[in-house]
PDB file of C-alpha atoms in Angstrom:
ATOM      1  CA  UNK O 911     -50.092  26.477 -78.178  1.00 45.00           C
ATOM      2  CA  UNK O 912     -46.525  24.189 -77.750  1.00 44.00           C
ATOM      3  CA  UNK O 913     -44.174  25.714 -74.284  1.00 47.00           C
ATOM      4  CA  UNK O 914     -41.036  26.743 -75.441  1.00 49.00           C
ATOM      5  CA  UNK O 915     -37.788  24.685 -74.274  1.00 48.00           C
ATOM      6  CA  UNK O 916     -36.877  26.460 -70.827  1.00 47.00           C
ATOM      7  CA  UNK O 917     -34.243  27.451 -71.783  1.00 44.00           C
ATOM      8  CA  UNK O 918     -35.699  29.404 -74.299  1.00 48.00           C
ATOM      9  CA  UNK O 919     -38.175  30.980 -71.811  1.00 49.00           C
ATOM     10  CA  UNK O 920     -35.485  31.587 -68.896  1.00 54.00           C
ATOM     11  CA  UNK O 921     -32.128  32.367 -70.311  1.00 53.00           C
ATOM     12  CA  UNK O 922     -31.092  34.660 -67.854  1.00 58.00           C
ATOM     13  CA  UNK O 923     -31.104  31.547 -64.838  1.00 54.00           C
ATOM     14  CA  UNK O 924     -28.213  30.046 -66.754  1.00 52.00           C
ATOM     15  CA  UNK O 925     -26.065  32.821 -66.464  1.00 51.00           C
ATOM     16  CA  UNK O 926     -27.122  33.738 -63.497  1.00 54.00           C
ATOM     17  CA  UNK O 927     -26.122  29.568 -61.772  1.00 51.00           C
ATOM     18  CA  UNK O 928     -22.492  30.436 -63.815  1.00 54.00           C
ATOM     19  CA  UNK O 929     -21.843  33.249 -62.562  1.00 56.00           C
ATOM     20  CA  UNK O 930     -22.480  32.242 -58.963  1.00 52.00           C
ATOM     21  CA  UNK O 931     -20.704  29.564 -58.722  1.00 49.00           C
ATOM     22  CA  UNK O 932     -18.087  32.472 -60.510  1.00 53.00           C
ATOM     23  CA  UNK O 933     -18.338  34.028 -57.443  1.00 56.00           C
ATOM     24  CA  UNK O 934     -18.160  31.514 -55.253  1.00 56.00           C
ATOM     25  CA  UNK O 935     -14.317  30.581 -56.447  1.00 53.00           C
ATOM     26  CA  UNK O 936     -12.957  33.028 -56.777  1.00 57.00           C
ATOM     27  CA  UNK O 937     -13.927  34.175 -52.455  1.00 54.00           C
ATOM     28  CA  UNK O 938     -12.782  30.872 -52.363  1.00 51.00           C
ATOM     29  CA  UNK O 939      -9.818  31.870 -53.808  1.00 51.00           C
ATOM     30  CA  UNK O 940      -9.481  35.100 -52.038  1.00 50.00           C
ATOM     31  CA  UNK O 941     -10.055  33.625 -49.021  1.00 51.00           C
ATOM     32  CA  UNK O 942      -8.648  30.697 -48.873  1.00 52.00           C
ATOM     33  CA  UNK O 943      -6.402  30.932 -46.143  1.00 53.00           C
ATOM     34  CA  UNK O 944      -9.249  32.356 -44.024  1.00 55.00           C
ATOM     35  CA  UNK O 945     -10.676  30.059 -41.506  1.00 56.00           C
ATOM     36  CA  UNK O 946     -14.329  29.493 -42.573  1.00 58.00           C
ATOM     37  CA  UNK O 947     -12.956  28.862 -45.884  1.00 52.00           C
ATOM     38  CA  UNK O 948     -10.854  25.957 -44.222  1.00 55.00           C
ATOM     39  CA  UNK O 949     -13.986  24.899 -42.536  1.00 57.00           C
ATOM     40  CA  UNK O 950     -15.431  24.355 -45.793  1.00 54.00           C
ATOM     41  CA  UNK O 951     -12.798  22.768 -47.611  1.00 54.00           C
ATOM     42  CA  UNK O 952     -12.206  20.180 -44.628  1.00 58.00           C
ATOM     43  CA  UNK O 953     -15.301  18.882 -45.282  1.00 55.00           C
ATOM     44  CA  UNK O 954     -15.468  18.992 -47.802  1.00 52.00           C
ATOM     45  CA  UNK O 955     -12.240  16.611 -48.261  1.00 55.00           C
ATOM     46  CA  UNK O 956     -14.211  15.365 -45.846  1.00 58.00           C
ATOM     47  CA  UNK O 957     -16.823  14.287 -48.026  1.00 51.00           C
ATOM     48  CA  UNK O 958     -14.314  13.325 -50.861  1.00 47.00           C
ATOM     49  CA  UNK O 959     -12.625  10.662 -48.411  1.00 55.00           C
ATOM     50  CA  UNK O 960     -16.033   9.531 -47.830  1.00 55.00           C
ATOM     51  CA  UNK O 961     -17.476   8.938 -50.992  1.00 50.00           C
ATOM     52  CA  UNK O 962     -13.703   7.798 -52.518  1.00 54.00           C
ATOM     53  CA  UNK O 963     -12.534   4.989 -49.846  1.00 57.00           C
ATOM     54  CA  UNK O 964     -15.780   2.942 -50.068  1.00 57.00           C
ATOM     55  CA  UNK O 965     -15.292   2.969 -53.910  1.00 51.00           C
ATOM     56  CA  UNK O 966     -11.790   2.300 -54.151  1.00 56.00           C
ATOM     57  CA  UNK O 967     -12.057  -0.733 -50.690  1.00 57.00           C
ATOM     58  CA  UNK O 968     -14.802  -2.619 -53.994  1.00 57.00           C
ATOM     59  CA  UNK O 969     -12.031  -1.783 -56.523  1.00 56.00           C
ATOM     60  CA  UNK O 970      -8.957  -3.778 -53.866  1.00 59.00           C
ATOM     61  CA  UNK O 971     -11.969  -6.429 -53.140  1.00 57.00           C
ATOM     62  CA  UNK O 972     -12.797  -6.757 -56.601  1.00 58.00           C
ATOM     63  CA  UNK O 973      -9.142  -7.945 -57.037  1.00 59.00           C
ATOM     64  CA  UNK O 974      -8.651  -9.734 -53.779  1.00 65.00           C
ATOM     65  CA  UNK O 975     -12.083 -11.875 -55.228  1.00 57.00           C
ATOM     66  CA  UNK O 976     -10.361 -12.290 -59.271  1.00 62.00           C
ATOM     67  CA  UNK O 977      -6.783 -12.650 -57.143  1.00 62.00           C
ATOM     68  CA  UNK O 978      -8.405 -15.635 -55.277  1.00 59.00           C
ATOM     69  CA  UNK O 979     -10.297 -17.760 -58.623  1.00 61.00           C
ATOM     70  CA  UNK O 980      -7.061 -17.579 -59.960  1.00 63.00           C
ATOM     71  CA  UNK O 981      -5.330 -19.028 -57.184  1.00 69.00           C
ATOM     72  CA  UNK O 982      -7.532 -21.718 -56.383  1.00 72.00           C
ATOM     73  CA  UNK O 983      -7.536 -22.445 -59.950  1.00 76.00           C
ATOM     74  CA  UNK O 984      -3.798 -22.703 -59.706  1.00 76.00           C
ATOM     75  CA  UNK O 985      -4.397 -24.647 -56.790  1.00 72.00           C
ATOM     76  CA  UNK O 986      -6.949 -27.191 -58.329  1.00 77.00           C
ATOM     77  CA  UNK O 987      -4.471 -27.440 -61.722  1.00 78.00           C
ATOM     78  CA  UNK O 988      -1.310 -28.308 -58.926  1.00 77.00           C
ATOM     79  CA  UNK O 989      -3.467 -30.676 -57.124  1.00 77.00           C
ATOM     80  CA  UNK O 990      -4.439 -32.570 -60.742  1.00 84.00           C
ATOM     81  CA  UNK O 991      -1.502 -32.573 -61.375  1.00 83.00           C
ATOM     82  CA  UNK O 992       0.094 -34.341 -57.651  1.00 83.00           C
ATOM     83  CA  UNK O 993      -2.792 -36.940 -58.048  1.00 84.00           C
ATOM     84  CA  UNK O 994      -1.948 -38.165 -61.386  1.00 85.00           C
ATOM     85  CA  UNK O 995       1.502 -38.509 -60.045  1.00 84.00           C
ATOM     86  CA  UNK O 996       0.742 -40.734 -56.977  1.00 84.00           C
ATOM     87  CA  UNK O 997      -1.266 -42.341 -59.217  1.00 83.00           C
ATOM     88  CA  UNK O 998       1.398 -42.893 -61.650  1.00 83.00           C
ATOM     89  CA  UNK O 999       4.105 -44.289 -58.738  1.00 81.00           C
ATOM     90  CA  UNK O1000       1.417 -45.861 -57.324  1.00 82.00           C
ATOM     91  CA  UNK O1001       1.076 -48.076 -60.661  1.00 80.00           C
ATOM     92  CA  UNK O1002       4.713 -48.061 -60.960  1.00 80.00           C
ATOM     93  CA  UNK O1003       5.292 -49.178 -57.113  1.00 80.00           C
ATOM     94  CA  UNK O1004       2.789 -52.673 -57.691  1.00 78.00           C
ATOM     95  CA  UNK O1005       4.838 -52.947 -60.662  1.00 77.00           C
ATOM     96  CA  UNK O1006       8.012 -53.171 -58.805  1.00 81.00           C
ATOM     97  CA  UNK O1007       6.386 -55.458 -56.334  1.00 78.00           C
ATOM     98  CA  UNK O1008       4.739 -57.777 -58.896  1.00 74.00           C
ATOM     99  CA  UNK O1009       8.215 -58.541 -60.185  1.00 74.00           C
ATOM    100  CA  UNK O1010      10.004 -58.712 -57.115  1.00 77.00           C
ATOM    101  CA  UNK O1011       7.213 -61.627 -56.158  1.00 76.00           C
ATOM    102  CA  UNK O1012       8.153 -63.045 -59.731  1.00 74.00           C
ATOM    103  CA  UNK O1013      12.094 -62.529 -58.821  1.00 77.00           C
ATOM    104  CA  UNK O1014      12.034 -64.419 -56.042  1.00 79.00           C
ATOM    105  CA  UNK O1015       9.643 -66.878 -56.799  1.00 77.00           C
ATOM    106  CA  UNK O1016      12.012 -67.703 -59.636  1.00 75.00           C
ATOM    107  CA  UNK O1017      15.170 -67.851 -57.349  1.00 82.00           C
ATOM    108  CA  UNK O1018      13.367 -70.206 -54.885  1.00 79.00           C
ATOM    109  CA  UNK O1019      12.065 -72.577 -58.150  1.00 78.00           C
ATOM    110  CA  UNK O1020      16.326 -72.241 -59.791  1.00 77.00           C
ATOM    111  CA  UNK O1021      16.683 -73.527 -56.111  1.00 83.00           C
ATOM    112  CA  UNK O1022      15.004 -76.602 -55.496  1.00 83.00           C
ATOM    113  CA  UNK O1023      15.500 -77.468 -59.282  1.00 81.00           C
ATOM    114  CA  UNK O1024      19.793 -77.488 -57.681  1.00 81.00           C
ATOM    115  CA  UNK O1025      19.165 -79.319 -54.890  1.00 84.00           C
ATOM    116  CA  UNK O1026      16.246 -82.231 -55.693  1.00 87.00           C
ATOM    117  CA  UNK O1027      17.057 -85.454 -56.680  1.00 88.00           C
ATOM    118  CA  UNK O1028      14.272 -85.622 -59.445  1.00 92.00           C
ATOM    119  CA  UNK O1029      14.897 -84.300 -62.686  1.00 93.00           C
ATOM    120  CA  UNK O1030      12.413 -81.637 -63.178  1.00 94.00           C
ATOM    121  CA  UNK O1031      11.308 -79.425 -65.932  1.00 94.00           C
ATOM    122  CA  UNK O1032      10.827 -75.712 -64.799  1.00 93.00           C
ATOM    123  CA  UNK O1033       6.593 -74.625 -65.914  1.00 94.00           C
ATOM    124  CA  UNK O1034       5.273 -71.544 -66.357  1.00 94.00           C
ATOM    125  CA  UNK O1035       1.170 -70.743 -65.624  1.00 96.00           C
ATOM    126  CA  UNK O1036      -0.564 -70.235 -68.716  1.00 96.00           C
ATOM    127  CA  UNK O1037      -4.092 -70.160 -67.566  1.00 96.00           C
ATOM    128  CA  UNK O1038      -5.969 -70.962 -64.750  1.00 96.00           C
ATOM    129  CA  UNK O1039      -9.231 -72.408 -64.613  1.00 94.00           C
ATOM    130  CA  UNK O1040     -11.259 -71.694 -60.634  1.00 94.00           C
ATOM    131  CA  UNK O1041     -15.431 -72.336 -59.481  1.00 90.00           C
ATOM    132  CA  UNK O1042     -16.195 -73.546 -56.363  1.00 87.00           C
ATOM    133  CA  UNK O1043     -15.794 -77.517 -57.856  1.00 90.00           C
ATOM    134  CA  UNK O1044     -12.237 -77.386 -59.024  1.00 93.00           C
ATOM    135  CA  UNK O1045      -9.289 -75.780 -59.266  1.00 96.00           C
ATOM    136  CA  UNK O1046      -7.283 -76.096 -62.089  1.00 97.00           C
ATOM    137  CA  UNK O1047      -4.094 -74.542 -64.335  1.00 98.00           C
ATOM    138  CA  UNK O1048      -2.245 -74.776 -66.983  1.00 98.00           C
ATOM    139  CA  UNK O1049       1.285 -75.262 -67.576  1.00 97.00           C
ATOM    140  CA  UNK O1050       3.319 -74.181 -70.671  1.00 96.00           C
ATOM    141  CA  UNK O1051       4.948 -77.803 -70.871  1.00 97.00           C
ATOM    142  CA  UNK O1052       3.671 -81.140 -72.457  1.00 97.00           C
ATOM    143  CA  UNK O1053       4.739 -84.128 -73.748  1.00 97.00           C
ATOM    144  CA  UNK O1054       7.682 -82.826 -75.753  1.00 97.00           C
ATOM    145  CA  UNK O1055       9.043 -81.801 -72.559  1.00 96.00           C
ATOM    146  CA  UNK O1056       8.822 -85.403 -70.817  1.00 96.00           C
ATOM    147  CA  UNK O1057       5.732 -84.458 -69.214  1.00 97.00           C
ATOM    148  CA  UNK O1058       3.388 -87.273 -68.076  1.00 96.00           C
ATOM    149  CA  UNK O1059       0.171 -87.703 -67.215  1.00 95.00           C
ATOM    150  CA  UNK O1060       0.257 -88.346 -63.817  1.00 94.00           C
ATOM    151  CA  UNK O1061       3.505 -86.323 -62.706  1.00 96.00           C
ATOM    152  CA  UNK O1062       3.748 -84.869 -59.660  1.00 96.00           C
ATOM    153  CA  UNK O1063       4.205 -80.891 -59.570  1.00 97.00           C
ATOM    154  CA  UNK O1064       6.018 -79.406 -56.794  1.00 97.00           C
ATOM    155  CA  UNK O1065       6.842 -75.438 -56.586  1.00 94.00           C
ATOM    156  CA  UNK O1066       9.824 -73.299 -54.293  1.00 91.00           C
ATOM    157  CA  UNK O1067      10.525 -74.465 -51.105  1.00 90.00           C
ATOM    158  CA  UNK O1068      10.195 -78.023 -52.507  1.00 93.00           C
ATOM    159  CA  UNK O1069       6.038 -77.666 -51.567  1.00 96.00           C
ATOM    160  CA  UNK O1070       3.169 -79.838 -53.336  1.00 97.00           C
ATOM    161  CA  UNK O1071       1.305 -78.518 -55.654  1.00 98.00           C
ATOM    162  CA  UNK O1072      -0.940 -80.489 -57.580  1.00 97.00           C
ATOM    163  CA  UNK O1073      -0.392 -83.561 -60.212  1.00 96.00           C
ATOM    164  CA  UNK O1074      -0.781 -83.900 -63.819  1.00 97.00           C
ATOM    165  CA  UNK O1075      -4.236 -85.147 -65.203  1.00 97.00           C
ATOM    166  CA  UNK O1076      -4.251 -84.096 -69.185  1.00 97.00           C
ATOM    167  CA  UNK O1077      -0.857 -83.725 -71.193  1.00 98.00           C
ATOM    168  CA  UNK O1078      -1.061 -82.347 -75.199  1.00 97.00           C
ATOM    169  CA  UNK O1079       2.215 -81.940 -76.669  1.00 97.00           C
ATOM    170  CA  UNK O1080       3.425 -78.491 -75.319  1.00 96.00           C
ATOM    171  CA  UNK O1081       0.906 -78.062 -72.592  1.00 97.00           C
ATOM    172  CA  UNK O1082      -0.208 -80.224 -69.799  1.00 98.00           C
ATOM    173  CA  UNK O1083      -3.686 -79.554 -67.500  1.00 98.00           C
ATOM    174  CA  UNK O1084      -3.268 -79.881 -63.531  1.00 98.00           C
ATOM    175  CA  UNK O1085      -5.253 -80.745 -60.779  1.00 97.00           C
ATOM    176  CA  UNK O1086      -3.859 -78.450 -57.592  1.00 98.00           C
ATOM    177  CA  UNK O1087      -3.739 -79.331 -54.006  1.00 97.00           C
ATOM    178  CA  UNK O1088      -6.759 -77.434 -53.414  1.00 97.00           C
ATOM    179  CA  UNK O1089      -9.138 -79.119 -55.497  1.00 97.00           C
ATOM    180  CA  UNK O1090     -12.036 -80.870 -54.004  1.00 96.00           C
ATOM    181  CA  UNK O1091     -10.967 -83.671 -55.914  1.00 95.00           C
ATOM    182  CA  UNK O1092      -7.927 -83.601 -54.402  1.00 96.00           C
ATOM    183  CA  UNK O1093      -6.417 -85.735 -51.613  1.00 95.00           C
ATOM    184  CA  UNK O1094      -2.842 -87.148 -50.445  1.00 95.00           C
ATOM    185  CA  UNK O1095      -1.899 -88.808 -47.258  1.00 94.00           C
ATOM    186  CA  UNK O1096       0.032 -86.845 -45.143  1.00 96.00           C
ATOM    187  CA  UNK O1097       1.439 -86.993 -42.199  1.00 97.00           C
ATOM    188  CA  UNK O1098       2.249 -84.474 -39.189  1.00 97.00           C
ATOM    189  CA  UNK O1099       6.071 -83.065 -39.834  1.00 95.00           C
ATOM    190  CA  UNK O1100       7.336 -83.395 -35.943  1.00 93.00           C
ATOM    191  CA  UNK O1101       4.429 -86.327 -34.583  1.00 93.00           C
ATOM    192  CA  UNK O1102       4.053 -88.786 -38.146  1.00 93.00           C
ATOM    193  CA  UNK O1103       0.391 -88.537 -36.788  1.00 95.00           C
ATOM    194  CA  UNK O1104      -1.433 -89.678 -40.740  1.00 95.00           C
ATOM    195  CA  UNK O1105      -4.068 -88.322 -42.132  1.00 96.00           C
ATOM    196  CA  UNK O1106      -5.817 -87.544 -45.455  1.00 96.00           C
ATOM    197  CA  UNK O1107      -5.279 -84.327 -47.171  1.00 97.00           C
ATOM    198  CA  UNK O1108      -8.602 -82.658 -48.573  1.00 97.00           C
ATOM    199  CA  UNK O1109      -9.128 -79.964 -50.836  1.00 97.00           C
ATOM    200  CA  UNK O1110     -11.814 -77.748 -50.560  1.00 96.00           C
ATOM    201  CA  UNK O1111     -11.326 -74.848 -53.236  1.00 93.00           C
ATOM    202  CA  UNK O1112     -11.208 -71.517 -51.560  1.00 91.00           C
ATOM    203  CA  UNK O1113     -10.812 -73.475 -48.278  1.00 94.00           C
ATOM    204  CA  UNK O1114      -8.167 -73.943 -46.022  1.00 96.00           C
ATOM    205  CA  UNK O1115      -7.235 -78.000 -46.644  1.00 98.00           C
ATOM    206  CA  UNK O1116      -8.955 -80.430 -44.302  1.00 97.00           C
ATOM    207  CA  UNK O1117      -6.204 -82.511 -43.224  1.00 97.00           C
ATOM    208  CA  UNK O1118      -8.712 -86.165 -41.230  1.00 96.00           C
ATOM    209  CA  UNK O1119      -8.727 -89.230 -39.924  1.00 95.00           C
ATOM    210  CA  UNK O1120      -5.722 -88.132 -37.505  1.00 96.00           C
ATOM    211  CA  UNK O1121      -5.643 -90.830 -34.535  1.00 95.00           C
ATOM    212  CA  UNK O1122      -7.435 -88.985 -31.856  1.00 93.00           C
ATOM    213  CA  UNK O1123      -4.576 -90.394 -29.370  1.00 92.00           C
ATOM    214  CA  UNK O1124      -1.703 -88.024 -32.094  1.00 93.00           C
ATOM    215  CA  UNK O1125      -0.962 -84.833 -30.535  1.00 91.00           C
ATOM    216  CA  UNK O1126      -1.814 -82.395 -33.505  1.00 95.00           C
ATOM    217  CA  UNK O1127      -0.841 -78.172 -32.722  1.00 95.00           C
ATOM    218  CA  UNK O1128      -1.493 -75.580 -34.380  1.00 96.00           C
ATOM    219  CA  UNK O1129       0.921 -74.340 -36.626  1.00 96.00           C
ATOM    220  CA  UNK O1130       2.521 -77.745 -36.833  1.00 97.00           C
ATOM    221  CA  UNK O1131       3.965 -78.713 -40.551  1.00 98.00           C
ATOM    222  CA  UNK O1132       1.861 -81.210 -42.933  1.00 98.00           C
ATOM    223  CA  UNK O1133       3.865 -83.233 -45.268  1.00 97.00           C
ATOM    224  CA  UNK O1134       3.863 -86.039 -47.695  1.00 96.00           C
ATOM    225  CA  UNK O1135       3.692 -89.219 -45.939  1.00 93.00           C
ATOM    226  CA  UNK O1136       5.296 -90.913 -49.151  1.00 85.00           C
ATOM    227  CA  UNK O1137       5.256 -94.517 -48.393  1.00 79.00           C
ATOM    228  CA  UNK O1138       7.397 -96.932 -50.485  1.00 72.00           C
ATOM    229  CA  UNK O1139       7.055-100.170 -50.533  1.00 66.00           C
ATOM    230  CA  UNK O1140       9.266-100.941 -53.393  1.00 64.00           C
ATOM    231  CA  UNK O1141      10.323 -99.543 -56.512  1.00 62.00           C
ATOM    232  CA  UNK O1142       6.977 -99.948 -58.340  1.00 64.00           C
ATOM    233  CA  UNK O1143       4.841 -99.788 -55.259  1.00 71.00           C
ATOM    234  CA  UNK O1144       4.722 -96.591 -53.141  1.00 75.00           C
ATOM    235  CA  UNK O1145       2.946 -93.938 -52.924  1.00 87.00           C
ATOM    236  CA  UNK O1146       1.961 -91.775 -55.705  1.00 90.00           C
ATOM    237  CA  UNK O1147       3.724 -89.077 -53.993  1.00 94.00           C
ATOM    238  CA  UNK O1148       7.487 -88.535 -52.860  1.00 93.00           C
ATOM    239  CA  UNK O1149       7.455 -88.247 -49.100  1.00 92.00           C
ATOM    240  CA  UNK O1150       8.162 -84.944 -47.685  1.00 94.00           C
ATOM    241  CA  UNK O1151       6.787 -82.351 -50.129  1.00 96.00           C
ATOM    242  CA  UNK O1152       5.507 -79.793 -47.301  1.00 97.00           C
ATOM    243  CA  UNK O1153       1.723 -79.172 -47.956  1.00 98.00           C
ATOM    244  CA  UNK O1154       1.357 -76.856 -45.021  1.00 98.00           C
ATOM    245  CA  UNK O1155       0.253 -76.058 -41.858  1.00 98.00           C
ATOM    246  CA  UNK O1156      -2.287 -76.053 -38.986  1.00 98.00           C
ATOM    247  CA  UNK O1157      -4.461 -73.145 -38.509  1.00 98.00           C
ATOM    248  CA  UNK O1158      -6.874 -74.850 -36.941  1.00 97.00           C
ATOM    249  CA  UNK O1159      -7.675 -78.603 -34.724  1.00 96.00           C
ATOM    250  CA  UNK O1160     -10.832 -79.346 -34.603  1.00 93.00           C
ATOM    251  CA  UNK O1161     -11.199 -82.592 -32.026  1.00 87.00           C
ATOM    252  CA  UNK O1162     -13.968 -83.956 -29.708  1.00 86.00           C
ATOM    253  CA  UNK O1163     -13.067 -85.244 -26.180  1.00 83.00           C
ATOM    254  CA  UNK O1164     -15.411 -88.840 -27.433  1.00 84.00           C
ATOM    255  CA  UNK O1165     -13.895 -89.524 -30.599  1.00 90.00           C
ATOM    256  CA  UNK O1166     -11.173 -91.272 -31.726  1.00 94.00           C
ATOM    257  CA  UNK O1167     -10.343 -89.590 -34.476  1.00 95.00           C
ATOM    258  CA  UNK O1168      -9.465 -85.991 -35.259  1.00 96.00           C
ATOM    259  CA  UNK O1169      -9.592 -83.485 -38.028  1.00 96.00           C
ATOM    260  CA  UNK O1170      -7.760 -80.407 -38.256  1.00 97.00           C
ATOM    261  CA  UNK O1171      -7.326 -77.308 -40.958  1.00 98.00           C
ATOM    262  CA  UNK O1172      -4.356 -76.556 -43.301  1.00 98.00           C
ATOM    263  CA  UNK O1173      -2.994 -73.596 -45.110  1.00 98.00           C
ATOM    264  CA  UNK O1174      -1.514 -75.062 -48.165  1.00 97.00           C
ATOM    265  CA  UNK O1175       2.657 -73.618 -48.177  1.00 96.00           C
ATOM    266  CA  UNK O1176       2.174 -72.352 -52.149  1.00 95.00           C
ATOM    267  CA  UNK O1177      -0.205 -69.681 -52.282  1.00 94.00           C
ATOM    268  CA  UNK O1178      -1.837 -71.252 -55.668  1.00 94.00           C
ATOM    269  CA  UNK O1179      -4.097 -68.946 -56.586  1.00 92.00           C
ATOM    270  CA  UNK O1180      -1.056 -66.611 -57.376  1.00 91.00           C
ATOM    271  CA  UNK O1181       1.812 -69.160 -58.558  1.00 92.00           C
ATOM    272  CA  UNK O1182       3.414 -68.637 -61.759  1.00 92.00           C
ATOM    273  CA  UNK O1183       6.710 -71.117 -61.722  1.00 92.00           C
ATOM    274  CA  UNK O1184       6.406 -74.313 -60.793  1.00 95.00           C
ATOM    275  CA  UNK O1185       8.543 -77.872 -61.382  1.00 95.00           C
ATOM    276  CA  UNK O1186       7.269 -81.358 -63.011  1.00 97.00           C
ATOM    277  CA  UNK O1187       9.002 -84.083 -61.598  1.00 96.00           C
ATOM    278  CA  UNK O1188       9.745 -86.137 -64.554  1.00 95.00           C
ATOM    279  CA  UNK O1189      11.226 -89.517 -62.793  1.00 92.00           C
ATOM    280  CA  UNK O1190       9.029 -89.994 -60.190  1.00 90.00           C
ATOM    281  CA  UNK O1191       6.348 -92.787 -60.786  1.00 82.00           C
ATOM    282  CA  UNK O1192       3.575 -94.236 -57.703  1.00 75.00           C
ATOM    283  CA  UNK O1193       0.570 -95.005 -56.806  1.00 66.00           C
ATOM    284  CA  UNK O1194      -0.114 -98.748 -57.720  1.00 52.00           C
ATOM    285  CA  UNK O1195       2.021-100.307 -60.199  1.00 50.00           C
ATOM    286  CA  UNK O1196       0.500-100.681 -64.287  1.00 48.00           C
ATOM    287  CA  UNK O1197      -0.244-104.282 -64.602  1.00 44.00           C
ATOM    288  CA  UNK O1198       1.276-104.945 -67.359  1.00 43.00           C
ATOM    289  CA  UNK O1199       4.605-104.251 -65.808  1.00 39.00           C
ATOM    290  CA  UNK O1200       6.231-106.882 -64.487  1.00 38.00           C
ATOM    291  CA  UNK O1201       7.504-105.556 -60.838  1.00 36.00           C
TER     292      UNK O1201
END
């Protein structure tokens, strides 16, 4: 036989419990001003506070954590925006600096063209051919502009850049001063000490075969010597073009010759605007031409 439900077995128990609770509430109401009741009420209040305050603290903590995550997301978004703005400004600053360099180079080239005694044509570098064993650039001028093989190429400050070695109708190829096959007789501008400048690609130029008895100082300017014996017998390069400055001197006490390292005046790795001299013909005369 199944046992009866507890409520069915003892219905009086529930009624008794309800009666007890009602009686206690009545007594507390009647004696609400008495000291024992106040003590009970105070203790009950403390219990309620002890339970409710941690719960409230947990709620406040949860709200603080939520606010913290919101702040972190806001800061991350702001940081991302600032980084993007910084990169954009840096890119713009680099572009402005590049434009300023180009403007300065163009102005210097125009100034040179206005003051040089040679007939020239301005040219832009449109391509570069750089390797360990060569240094060439392609210019956007050619035979249609009067350019010929052998023409001397100069840059800002009347500085030697190179020499034309190949010409097409609209362009020409220039062997730069830094090319290992390039060589030009030069001198120390302040003392006249003669030597041979040779290209060494990415390394400083070599200034070789200089009389050891002649003074060569670090910082001295090297220029083309430009010897001219007659209108048809003269150096391949005009006199006085700036080649570079001495950055190191290599000499031995017992040697009869000395050498030096020379930094080119022009930054030939990045130069953009050059001038081709059209009316200077140097080197050995053409055998078919009567002096």
